[in-house]
Coordinates of C-alpha atoms and ligand atoms in Angstrom, one line a residue:
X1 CA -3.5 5.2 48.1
X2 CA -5.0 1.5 48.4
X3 CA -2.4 -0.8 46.8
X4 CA -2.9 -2.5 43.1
X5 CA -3.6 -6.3 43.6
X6 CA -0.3 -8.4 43.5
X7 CA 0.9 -8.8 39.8
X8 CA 1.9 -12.7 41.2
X9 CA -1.0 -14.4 43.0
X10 CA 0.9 -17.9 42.7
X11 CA 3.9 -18.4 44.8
X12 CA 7.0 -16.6 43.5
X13 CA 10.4 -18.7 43.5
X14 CA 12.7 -17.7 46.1
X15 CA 15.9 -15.7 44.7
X16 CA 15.6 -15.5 41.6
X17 CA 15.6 -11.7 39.6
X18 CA 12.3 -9.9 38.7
X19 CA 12.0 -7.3 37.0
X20 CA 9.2 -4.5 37.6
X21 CA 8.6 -1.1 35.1
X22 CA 7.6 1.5 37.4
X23 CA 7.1 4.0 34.8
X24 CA 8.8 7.7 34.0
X25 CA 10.1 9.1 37.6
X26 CA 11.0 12.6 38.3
X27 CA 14.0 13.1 40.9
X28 CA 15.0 15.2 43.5
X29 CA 17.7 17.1 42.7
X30 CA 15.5 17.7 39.3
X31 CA 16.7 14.9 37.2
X32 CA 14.1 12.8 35.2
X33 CA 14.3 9.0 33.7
X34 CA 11.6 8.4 31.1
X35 CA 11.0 4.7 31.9
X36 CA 12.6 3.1 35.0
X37 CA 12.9 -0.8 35.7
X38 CA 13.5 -2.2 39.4
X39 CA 15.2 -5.4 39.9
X40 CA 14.2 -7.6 42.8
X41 CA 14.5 -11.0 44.3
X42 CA 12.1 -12.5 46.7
X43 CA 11.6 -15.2 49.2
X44 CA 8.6 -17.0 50.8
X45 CA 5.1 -16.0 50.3
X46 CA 2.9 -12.9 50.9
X47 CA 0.1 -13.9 53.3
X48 CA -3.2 -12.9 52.7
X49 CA -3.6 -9.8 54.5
X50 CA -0.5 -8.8 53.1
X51 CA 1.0 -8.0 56.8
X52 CA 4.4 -10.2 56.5
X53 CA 6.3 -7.9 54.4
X54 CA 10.1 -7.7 55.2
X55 CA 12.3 -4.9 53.0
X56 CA 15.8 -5.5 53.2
X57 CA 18.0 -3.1 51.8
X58 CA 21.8 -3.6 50.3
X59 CA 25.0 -1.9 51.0
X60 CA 26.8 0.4 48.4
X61 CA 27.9 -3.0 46.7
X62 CA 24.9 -5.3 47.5
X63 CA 22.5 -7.1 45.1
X64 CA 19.5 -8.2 45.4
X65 CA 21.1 -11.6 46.6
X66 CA 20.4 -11.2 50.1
X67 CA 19.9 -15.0 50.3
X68 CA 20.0 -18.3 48.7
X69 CA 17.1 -19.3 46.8
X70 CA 16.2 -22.0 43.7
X71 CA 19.5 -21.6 42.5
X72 CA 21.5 -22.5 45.5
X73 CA 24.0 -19.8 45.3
X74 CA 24.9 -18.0 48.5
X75 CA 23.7 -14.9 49.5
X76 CA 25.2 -11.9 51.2
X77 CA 23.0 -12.2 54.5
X78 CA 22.3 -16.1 54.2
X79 CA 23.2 -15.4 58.6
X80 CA 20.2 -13.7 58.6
X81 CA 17.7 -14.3 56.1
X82 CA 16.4 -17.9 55.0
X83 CA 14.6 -21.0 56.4
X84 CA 14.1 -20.5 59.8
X85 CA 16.7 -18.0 60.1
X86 CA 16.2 -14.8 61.9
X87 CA 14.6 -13.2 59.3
X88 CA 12.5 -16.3 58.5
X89 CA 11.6 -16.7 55.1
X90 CA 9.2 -19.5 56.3
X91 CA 6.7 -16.7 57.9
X92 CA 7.6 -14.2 56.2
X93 CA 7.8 -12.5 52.5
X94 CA 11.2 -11.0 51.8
X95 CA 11.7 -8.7 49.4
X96 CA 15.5 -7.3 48.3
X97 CA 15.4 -4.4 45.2
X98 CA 18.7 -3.5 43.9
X99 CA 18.6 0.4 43.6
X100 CA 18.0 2.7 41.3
X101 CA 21.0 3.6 39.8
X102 CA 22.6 0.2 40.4
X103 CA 24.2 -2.4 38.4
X104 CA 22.2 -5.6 39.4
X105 CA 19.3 -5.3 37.3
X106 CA 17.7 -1.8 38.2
X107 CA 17.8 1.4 36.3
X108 CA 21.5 2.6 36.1
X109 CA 24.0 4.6 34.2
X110 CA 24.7 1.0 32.6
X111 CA 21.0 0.5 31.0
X112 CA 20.0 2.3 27.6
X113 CA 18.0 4.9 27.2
X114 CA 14.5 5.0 25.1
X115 CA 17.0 4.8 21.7
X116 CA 18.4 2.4 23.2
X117 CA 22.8 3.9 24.0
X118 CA 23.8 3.2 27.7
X119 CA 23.0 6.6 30.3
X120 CA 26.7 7.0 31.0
X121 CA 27.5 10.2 31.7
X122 CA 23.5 11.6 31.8
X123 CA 22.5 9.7 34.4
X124 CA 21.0 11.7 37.2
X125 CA 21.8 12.4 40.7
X126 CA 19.8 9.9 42.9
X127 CA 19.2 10.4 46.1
X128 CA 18.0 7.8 48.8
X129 CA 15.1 9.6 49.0
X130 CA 14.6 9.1 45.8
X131 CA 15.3 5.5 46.0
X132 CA 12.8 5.0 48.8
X133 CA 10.1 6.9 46.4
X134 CA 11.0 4.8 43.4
X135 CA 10.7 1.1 46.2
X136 CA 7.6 2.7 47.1
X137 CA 6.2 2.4 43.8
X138 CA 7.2 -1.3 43.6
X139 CA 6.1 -2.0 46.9
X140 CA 2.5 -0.6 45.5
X141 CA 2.9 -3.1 42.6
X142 CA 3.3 -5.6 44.7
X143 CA 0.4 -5.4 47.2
X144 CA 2.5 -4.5 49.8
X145 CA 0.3 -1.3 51.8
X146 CA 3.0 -1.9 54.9
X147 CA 5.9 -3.2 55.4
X148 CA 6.4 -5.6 58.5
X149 CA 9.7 -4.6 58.7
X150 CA 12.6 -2.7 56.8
X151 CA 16.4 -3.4 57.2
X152 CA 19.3 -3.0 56.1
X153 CA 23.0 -2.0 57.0
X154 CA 25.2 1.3 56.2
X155 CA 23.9 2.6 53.1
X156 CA 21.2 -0.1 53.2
X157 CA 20.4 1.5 56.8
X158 CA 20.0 5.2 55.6
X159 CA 17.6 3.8 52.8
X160 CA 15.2 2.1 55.9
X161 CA 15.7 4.7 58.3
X162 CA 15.1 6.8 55.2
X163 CA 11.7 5.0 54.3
X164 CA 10.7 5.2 58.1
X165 CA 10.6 9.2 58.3
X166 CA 9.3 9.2 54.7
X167 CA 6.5 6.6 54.6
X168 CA 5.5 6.3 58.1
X169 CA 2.4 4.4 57.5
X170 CA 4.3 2.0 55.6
X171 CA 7.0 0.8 58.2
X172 CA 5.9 -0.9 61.3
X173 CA 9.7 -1.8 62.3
X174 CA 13.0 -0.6 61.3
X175 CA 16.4 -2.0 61.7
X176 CA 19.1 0.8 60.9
X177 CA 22.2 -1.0 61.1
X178 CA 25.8 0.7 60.8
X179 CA 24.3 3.8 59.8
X180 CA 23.8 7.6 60.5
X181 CA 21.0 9.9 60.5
X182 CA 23.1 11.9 57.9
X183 CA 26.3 11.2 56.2
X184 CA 29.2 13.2 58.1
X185 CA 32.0 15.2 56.8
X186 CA 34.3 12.5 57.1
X187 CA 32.0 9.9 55.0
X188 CA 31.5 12.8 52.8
X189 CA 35.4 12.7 52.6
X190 CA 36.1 9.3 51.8
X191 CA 33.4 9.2 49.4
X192 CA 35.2 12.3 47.4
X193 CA 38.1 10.7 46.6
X194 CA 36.5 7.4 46.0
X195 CA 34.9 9.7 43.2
X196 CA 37.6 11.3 42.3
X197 CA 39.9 8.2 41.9
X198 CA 37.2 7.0 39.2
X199 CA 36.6 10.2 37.3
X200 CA 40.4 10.8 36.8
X201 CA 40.9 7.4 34.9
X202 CA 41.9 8.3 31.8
X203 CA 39.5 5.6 30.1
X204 CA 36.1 7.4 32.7
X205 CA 35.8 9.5 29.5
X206 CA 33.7 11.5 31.6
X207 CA 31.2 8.9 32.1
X208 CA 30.7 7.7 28.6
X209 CA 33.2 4.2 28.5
X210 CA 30.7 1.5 27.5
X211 CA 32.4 1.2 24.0
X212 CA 36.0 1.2 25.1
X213 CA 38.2 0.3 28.4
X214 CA 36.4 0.7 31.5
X215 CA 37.8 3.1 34.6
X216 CA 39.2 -0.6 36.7
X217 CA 42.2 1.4 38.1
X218 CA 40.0 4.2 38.8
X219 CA 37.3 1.9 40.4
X220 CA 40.0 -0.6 41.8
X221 CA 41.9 2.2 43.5
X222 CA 38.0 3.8 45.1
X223 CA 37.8 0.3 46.8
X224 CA 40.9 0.2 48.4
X225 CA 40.5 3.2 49.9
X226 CA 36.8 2.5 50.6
X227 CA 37.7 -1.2 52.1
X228 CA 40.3 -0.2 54.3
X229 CA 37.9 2.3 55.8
X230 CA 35.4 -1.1 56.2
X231 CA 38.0 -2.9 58.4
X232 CA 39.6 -1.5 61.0
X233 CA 43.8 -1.3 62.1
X234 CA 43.4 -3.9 64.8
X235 CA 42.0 -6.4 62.0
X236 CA 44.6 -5.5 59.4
X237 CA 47.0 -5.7 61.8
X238 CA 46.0 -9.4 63.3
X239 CA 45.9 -10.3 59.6
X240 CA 48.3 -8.9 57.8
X241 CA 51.3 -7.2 60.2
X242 CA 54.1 -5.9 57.9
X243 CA 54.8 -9.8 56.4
X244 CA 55.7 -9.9 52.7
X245 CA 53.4 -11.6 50.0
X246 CA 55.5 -14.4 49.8
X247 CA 57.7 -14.8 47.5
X248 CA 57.4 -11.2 47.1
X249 CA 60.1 -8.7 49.0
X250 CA 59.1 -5.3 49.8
X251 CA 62.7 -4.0 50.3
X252 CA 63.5 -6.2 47.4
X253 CA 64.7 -3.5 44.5
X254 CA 65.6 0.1 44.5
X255 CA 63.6 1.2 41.7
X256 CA 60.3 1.5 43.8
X257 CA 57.9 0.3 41.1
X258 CA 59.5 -2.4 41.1
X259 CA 59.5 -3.9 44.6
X260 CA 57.7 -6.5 46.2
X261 CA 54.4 -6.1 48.2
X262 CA 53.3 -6.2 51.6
X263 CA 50.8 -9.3 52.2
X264 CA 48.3 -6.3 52.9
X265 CA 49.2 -4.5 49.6
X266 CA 48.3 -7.6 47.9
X267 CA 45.0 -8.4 50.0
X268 CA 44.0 -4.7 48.4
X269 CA 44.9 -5.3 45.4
X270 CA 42.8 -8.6 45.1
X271 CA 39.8 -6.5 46.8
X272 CA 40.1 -3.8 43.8
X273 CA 40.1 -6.6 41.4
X274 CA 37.6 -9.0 42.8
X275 CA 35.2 -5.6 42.9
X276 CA 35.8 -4.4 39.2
X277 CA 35.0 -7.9 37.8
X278 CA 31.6 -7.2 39.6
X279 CA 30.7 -3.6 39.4
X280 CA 30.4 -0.7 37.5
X281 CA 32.3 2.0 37.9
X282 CA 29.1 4.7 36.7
X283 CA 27.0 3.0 39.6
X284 CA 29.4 3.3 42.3
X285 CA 29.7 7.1 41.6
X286 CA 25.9 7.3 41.7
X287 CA 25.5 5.1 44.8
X288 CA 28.7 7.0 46.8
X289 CA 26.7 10.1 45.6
X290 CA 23.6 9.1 46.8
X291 CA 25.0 8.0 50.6
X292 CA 26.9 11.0 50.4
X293 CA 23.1 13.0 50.2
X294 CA 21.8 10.9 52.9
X295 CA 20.2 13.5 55.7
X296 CA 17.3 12.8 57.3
X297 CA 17.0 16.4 58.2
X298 CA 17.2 17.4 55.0
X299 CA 14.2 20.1 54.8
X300 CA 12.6 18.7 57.9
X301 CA 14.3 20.4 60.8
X302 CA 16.3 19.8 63.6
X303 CA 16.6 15.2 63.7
X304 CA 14.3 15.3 66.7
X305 CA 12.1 17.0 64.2
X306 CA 12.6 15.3 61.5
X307 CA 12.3 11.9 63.4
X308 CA 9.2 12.9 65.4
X309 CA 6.7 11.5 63.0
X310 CA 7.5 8.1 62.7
X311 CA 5.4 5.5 64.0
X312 CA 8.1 2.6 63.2
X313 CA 9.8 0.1 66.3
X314 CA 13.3 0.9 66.1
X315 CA 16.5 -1.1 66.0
X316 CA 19.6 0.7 65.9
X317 CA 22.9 -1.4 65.9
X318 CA 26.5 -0.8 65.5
X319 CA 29.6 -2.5 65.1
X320 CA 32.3 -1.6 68.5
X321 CA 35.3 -1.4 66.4
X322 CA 33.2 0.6 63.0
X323 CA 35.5 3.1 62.3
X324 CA 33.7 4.5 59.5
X325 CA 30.0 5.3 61.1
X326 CA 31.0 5.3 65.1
X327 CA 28.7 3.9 67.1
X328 CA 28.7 7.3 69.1
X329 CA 26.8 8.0 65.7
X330 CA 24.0 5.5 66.0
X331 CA 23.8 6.6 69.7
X332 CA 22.9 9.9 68.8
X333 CA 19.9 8.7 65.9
X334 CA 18.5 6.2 68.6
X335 CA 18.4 8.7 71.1
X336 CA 16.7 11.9 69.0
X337 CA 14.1 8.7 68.0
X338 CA 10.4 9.8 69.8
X339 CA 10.1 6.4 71.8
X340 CA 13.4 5.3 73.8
X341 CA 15.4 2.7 71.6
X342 CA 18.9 1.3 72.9
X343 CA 21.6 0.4 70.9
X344 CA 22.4 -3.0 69.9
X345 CA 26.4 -3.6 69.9
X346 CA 27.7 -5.8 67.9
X347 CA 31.1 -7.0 68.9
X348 CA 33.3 -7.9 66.2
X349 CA 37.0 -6.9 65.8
X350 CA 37.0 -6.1 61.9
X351 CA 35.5 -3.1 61.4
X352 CA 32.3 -1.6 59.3
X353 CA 31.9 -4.9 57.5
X354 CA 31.1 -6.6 60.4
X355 CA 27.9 -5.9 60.0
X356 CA 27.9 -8.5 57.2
X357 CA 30.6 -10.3 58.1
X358 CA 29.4 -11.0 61.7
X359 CA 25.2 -10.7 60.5
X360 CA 24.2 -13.2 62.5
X361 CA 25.2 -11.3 66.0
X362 CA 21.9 -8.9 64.9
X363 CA 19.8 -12.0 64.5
X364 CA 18.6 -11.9 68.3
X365 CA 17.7 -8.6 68.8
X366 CA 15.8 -9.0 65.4
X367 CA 14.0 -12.1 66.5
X368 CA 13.3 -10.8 70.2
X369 CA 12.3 -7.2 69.0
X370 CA 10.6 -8.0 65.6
X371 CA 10.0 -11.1 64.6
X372 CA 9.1 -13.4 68.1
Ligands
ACO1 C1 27.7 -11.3 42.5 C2 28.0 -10.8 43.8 O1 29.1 -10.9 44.3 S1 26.8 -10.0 44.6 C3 27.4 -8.9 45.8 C4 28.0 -9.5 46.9 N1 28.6 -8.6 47.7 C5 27.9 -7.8 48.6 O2 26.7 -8.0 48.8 C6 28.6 -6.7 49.2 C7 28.9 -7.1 50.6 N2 29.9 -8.1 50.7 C8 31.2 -7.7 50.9 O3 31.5 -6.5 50.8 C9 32.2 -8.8 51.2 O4 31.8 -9.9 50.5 C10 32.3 -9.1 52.7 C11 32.6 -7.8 53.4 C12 31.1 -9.7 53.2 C13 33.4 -10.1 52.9 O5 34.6 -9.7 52.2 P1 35.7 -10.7 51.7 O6 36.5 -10.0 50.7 O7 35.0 -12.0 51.2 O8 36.5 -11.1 53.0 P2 38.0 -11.0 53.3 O9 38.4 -9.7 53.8 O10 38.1 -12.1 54.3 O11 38.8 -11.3 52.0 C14 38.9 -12.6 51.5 C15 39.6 -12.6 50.2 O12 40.9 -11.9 50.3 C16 41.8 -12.8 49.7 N3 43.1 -12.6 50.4 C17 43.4 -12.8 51.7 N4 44.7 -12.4 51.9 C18 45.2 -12.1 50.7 C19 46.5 -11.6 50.3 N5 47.5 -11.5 51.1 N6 46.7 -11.3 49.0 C20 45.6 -11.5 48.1 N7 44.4 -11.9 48.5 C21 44.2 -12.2 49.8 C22 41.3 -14.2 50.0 O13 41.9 -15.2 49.2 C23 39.8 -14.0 49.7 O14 39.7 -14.0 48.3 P3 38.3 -14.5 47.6 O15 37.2 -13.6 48.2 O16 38.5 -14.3 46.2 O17 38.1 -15.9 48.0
HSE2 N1 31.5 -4.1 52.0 C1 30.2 -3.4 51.9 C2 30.3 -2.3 52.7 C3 29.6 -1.0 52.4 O1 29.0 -0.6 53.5 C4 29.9 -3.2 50.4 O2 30.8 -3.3 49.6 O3 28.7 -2.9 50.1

């Protein structure tokens, strides 16, 4: 389909939150929203064959804030993407959309229906297929036929390798970073408990909490056990050891509720806070839910199958000490790709989050490989 003009001819501002209707949208697994709304952020300009496209898609937690813009505030991959940066906002027009079923400005369980009460509990199952069809239409708003590149790292990677096998026309590269082909048992497995820590809350109310308490332990208690499968034991470890949050004593009472902490107990318990202030708990179910359906394979075949008809330049990467997605994982996607594609490793001691943590150790590959 040849692409509508772009709704912006002047020069958008860089960073700041947009909102596009894409109209009713009919889901996978058979779910339907009457009228959905994606939020985005942009930087830099479209050029005038429209060729300088970048996607770059967030993590499980991600906004659209991928980098700093007119209002100064950091972003999440200000490493990679800005002002002569690897991602170079100078040449190129970067686009971030919060996903659908988010909490940063998209469609989500948090946003009203047509009569105007909050999804809650009847929001649908997304998918990241269905995500990449729902960008898709955005991308068509915006003029964008191809993108020049799509990115993005663990559930931001199975939504660009995910728009690689399903819109092969539209991605010329494709950075998959900390990422699978398809979500394993043991992702599977952390993800269920992350659910069912929220939907055993008391105040979850099955979804429906927007007039009441919200699910924080519930939600707290899914990001502990979702950030300590981000970082990995030698990290913790180095960090944390078994000291005490001082002036705290662990061994300090024999009723056991009410001893002291463990420095690392603490450093949880601030992640589980500093995440509830941000996030809600409805959205995390559906994005877990959605990475948790992430397969390329899905209906396509074997992954050499399914793979076979990108046309995409790959870049697979992987963090040494990810103990969440392996890199033996990424391995296996780069080699069932149809053109050879070697793994990029990049070393850094914490874990899964190094991929944003440690963002700028992808920025030469990217710039060699993509963007020289
Ligand atoms: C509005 C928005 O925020 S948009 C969304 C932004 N987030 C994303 O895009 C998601 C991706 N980002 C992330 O997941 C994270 O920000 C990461 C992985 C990049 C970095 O994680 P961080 O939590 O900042 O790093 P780190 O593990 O070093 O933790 C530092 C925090 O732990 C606290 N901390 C360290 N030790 C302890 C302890 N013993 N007890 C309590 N707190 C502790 C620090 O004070 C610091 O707190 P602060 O973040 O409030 O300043
Ligand atoms: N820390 C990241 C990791 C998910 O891959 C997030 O919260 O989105």
């Amino acid at each position: 389909m040849t692409p509508a003009p772009p709704r912006h001819p002047a020069p958008l501002r860089d960073g700041v939150l947009r909102y596009a209707g894409i109209g009713s949208f009919d889901l996978e697994t058979g779910g339907h929203l009457p009228q959905v709304t994606l939020a985005y952020e942009t930087w830099g300009s479209l050029n005038a064959d429209h060729s300088n496209a970048v996607l770059v898609a967030h993590a499980l937690t991600g906004s659209t804030h991928v980098a700093r813009g007119s209002s100064g505030e950091d972003g999440w991959w200000d490493a990679l993407v800005g002002p002569g940066k690897a991602v170079d906002t100078d040449r190129f027009f970067v686009v971030a959309i919060n996903m659908l079923g988010g909490c940063y400005g998209s469609t989500g369980p948090s946003s009203t229906d047509p009569q105007g009460l909050p999804w809650g509990s009847r929001f649908p199952f997304v998918t990241v297929r269905d995500s990449v069809r729902a960008e898709a239409r955005l991308a068509d708003l915006l003029g964008i036929a191809s993108w020049h590149t799509v990115l993005g790292g663990s559930l931001g990677g199975a939504r660009a390798l995910e728009w690689a096998v399903t819109e092969p026309d539209r991605v010329r590269h494709c950075a998959v970073i900390a990422c699978t082909a398809a979500s394993t048992a043991e992702q599977i497995a952390f993800g269920q408990a992350q659910l069912a820590a929220i939907r055993l809350d008391p105040d979850f109310n099955g979804g429906d909490y927007y007039n009441g308490a919200t699910p924080a332990a519930g939600l707290g208690l899914a990001r502990r056990i979702a950030h300590i499968t981000y970082r990995s034991e030698a990290e913790l470890e180095y960090r944390f050891g078994r000291s005490p949050q001082e002036p705290e004593n662990p061994l300090g009472s024999a009723v056991p509720a009410a001893r002291g902490r463990y420095a690392v107990e603490s450093y949880l318990d601030h992640q589980a806070r500093k995440l509830t202030a941000r996030f809600d708990a409805n959205s995390y179910l559906v994005l877990t839910e959605a990475l948790m359906s992430h397969d390329v394979t899905r209906g396509r075949g074997t992954l050499q199958q399914a793979l076979a008809g990108t046309t995409a330049e790959f870049l697979i990467a992987a963090v040494d000490s990810d103990r969440l997605y392996f890199p033996q994982q990424s391995h296996d996607l780069a080699a069932a790709l149809p053109r050879e594609t070697a793994v990029h490793m990049i070393s850094a001691p914490i874990g899964h989050d190094g991929f944003l943590t440690d963002a700028e150790k992808i920025g030469a590959p990217l710039r060699e490989r993509f963007f020289a």
